[in-house]
Short mmCIF file of C-alpha atoms in Angstrom, two decimals:
data_model
loop_
_atom_site.label_atom_id
_atom_site.label_comp_id
_atom_site.label_asym_id
_atom_site.label_seq_id
_atom_site.Cartn_x
_atom_site.Cartn_y
_atom_site.Cartn_z
CA UNK A 385 23.04 36.18 4.14
CA UNK A 386 25.74 35.22 1.68
CA UNK A 387 24.68 35.25 -2.06
CA UNK A 388 22.91 32.38 -4.06
CA UNK A 389 24.27 30.77 -7.53
CA UNK A 390 22.36 30.15 -10.37
CA UNK A 391 21.52 26.72 -9.29
CA UNK A 392 20.24 27.70 -6.13
CA UNK A 393 18.19 30.87 -7.45
CA UNK A 394 16.76 28.16 -10.24
CA UNK A 395 15.25 26.05 -7.42
CA UNK A 396 13.86 29.49 -5.47
CA UNK A 397 11.79 30.72 -8.54
CA UNK A 398 11.10 27.13 -9.59
CA UNK A 399 9.77 26.31 -6.10
CA UNK A 400 8.19 29.71 -5.99
CA UNK A 401 6.67 29.21 -9.27
CA UNK A 402 5.36 25.95 -7.55
CA UNK A 403 3.70 27.50 -4.81
CA UNK A 404 2.08 29.87 -6.90
CA UNK A 405 0.27 27.73 -8.81
CA UNK A 406 -0.82 25.99 -6.12
CA UNK A 407 -1.96 28.70 -3.84
CA UNK A 408 -4.21 30.20 -7.32
CA UNK A 409 -5.38 26.88 -7.59
CA UNK A 410 -6.55 26.60 -4.41
CA UNK A 411 -8.23 29.66 -3.87
CA UNK A 412 -10.07 29.41 -7.48
CA UNK A 413 -11.72 26.16 -6.10
CA UNK A 414 -12.61 27.34 -3.15
CA UNK A 415 -14.45 30.46 -4.75
CA UNK A 416 -15.81 27.84 -7.36
CA UNK A 417 -17.19 25.43 -4.19
CA UNK A 418 -18.57 28.68 -3.00
CA UNK A 419 -20.35 29.69 -5.31
CA UNK A 420 -21.51 26.55 -6.64
CA UNK A 421 -22.92 25.80 -2.68
CA UNK A 422 -24.67 29.07 -2.39
CA UNK A 423 -26.34 28.59 -6.31
CA UNK A 424 -27.65 25.17 -4.26
CA UNK A 425 -28.85 27.00 -1.88
CA UNK A 426 -30.75 29.65 -3.81
CA UNK A 427 -32.12 27.10 -5.77
CA UNK A 428 -33.33 25.26 -3.14
CA UNK A 429 -34.59 28.56 -0.97
CA UNK A 430 -36.42 29.51 -3.83
CA UNK A 431 -38.07 25.94 -4.78
CA UNK A 432 -39.28 25.53 -0.85
CA UNK A 433 -40.74 29.41 -1.04
CA UNK A 434 -42.76 29.06 -4.43
CA UNK A 435 -45.84 30.10 -3.81
CA UNK A 436 -47.49 27.84 -7.07
CA UNK A 437 -46.21 24.88 -5.55
CA UNK A 438 -46.98 21.83 -4.20
CA UNK A 439 -50.89 21.49 -2.30
CA UNK A 440 -54.14 22.64 -2.81
CA UNK A 441 -54.04 24.56 -6.65
CA UNK A 442 -55.90 23.16 -9.65
CA UNK A 443 -52.52 22.46 -12.04
CA UNK A 444 -50.93 21.13 -9.63
CA UNK A 445 -50.59 17.18 -9.53
CA UNK A 446 -53.67 15.17 -9.69
CA UNK A 447 -55.30 17.74 -11.91
CA UNK A 448 -53.19 17.71 -14.73
CA UNK A 449 -54.23 14.31 -15.55
CA UNK A 450 -57.79 13.48 -13.92
CA UNK A 451 -60.75 16.13 -13.63
CA UNK A 452 -60.63 16.60 -9.96
CA UNK A 453 -64.30 17.36 -9.77
CA UNK A 454 -65.11 14.66 -12.27
CA UNK A 455 -63.45 11.85 -9.73
CA UNK A 456 -65.10 13.35 -6.74
CA UNK A 457 -68.97 13.39 -8.38
CA UNK A 458 -68.07 9.62 -9.49
CA UNK A 459 -70.30 6.80 -8.44
CA UNK A 460 -68.82 3.72 -7.99
CA UNK A 461 -70.84 0.81 -6.35
CA UNK A 462 -69.25 -1.04 -3.60
CA UNK A 463 -66.62 -3.40 -4.82
CA UNK A 464 -66.37 -1.64 -7.75
CA UNK A 465 -63.11 0.32 -8.89
CA UNK A 466 -62.95 3.08 -11.31
CA UNK A 467 -60.26 2.99 -13.99
CA UNK A 468 -59.12 4.18 -17.38
CA UNK A 469 -61.45 1.91 -18.75
CA UNK A 470 -64.57 3.07 -16.68
CA UNK A 471 -65.82 1.37 -13.73
CA UNK A 472 -64.88 -2.91 -13.07
CA UNK A 473 -65.53 -4.74 -10.69
CA UNK A 474 -63.29 -6.87 -8.54
CA UNK A 475 -63.65 -9.70 -10.64
CA UNK A 476 -63.18 -7.84 -14.09
CA UNK A 477 -60.23 -6.85 -12.46
CA UNK A 478 -58.37 -10.48 -11.72
CA UNK A 479 -60.08 -11.64 -15.68
CA UNK A 480 -57.08 -9.21 -17.16
CA UNK A 481 -53.76 -10.39 -17.99
CA UNK A 482 -50.80 -9.19 -16.21
CA UNK A 483 -53.22 -7.13 -13.59
CA UNK A 484 -51.22 -6.59 -10.66
CA UNK A 485 -50.43 -10.09 -8.77
CA UNK A 486 -54.04 -11.96 -10.99
CA UNK A 487 -51.60 -14.29 -12.61
CA UNK A 488 -50.26 -15.04 -8.79
CA UNK A 489 -50.90 -17.82 -6.99
#
């Protein structure tokens, strides 16, 4: 193998340094991508396996807004609806401005 000149040695060193930088960047980005995917998977699995999550418990969902026992025990006459303002008939609801589509033909 012939001896390399100073310019060729410099080019070789530069190419080797560039290759090292590219390989290092690819390795680091691969590790970061794998860690992010693993973290997302763990978060997803934990969210699905949460025993207190969605379902028939009193501290979740509508029971945070309404008292379930009160709603189940309410007696609403036919043609009437339970609202925040109390029980109202369809005619009373139609008379409220900006209530649903009551202003539309």
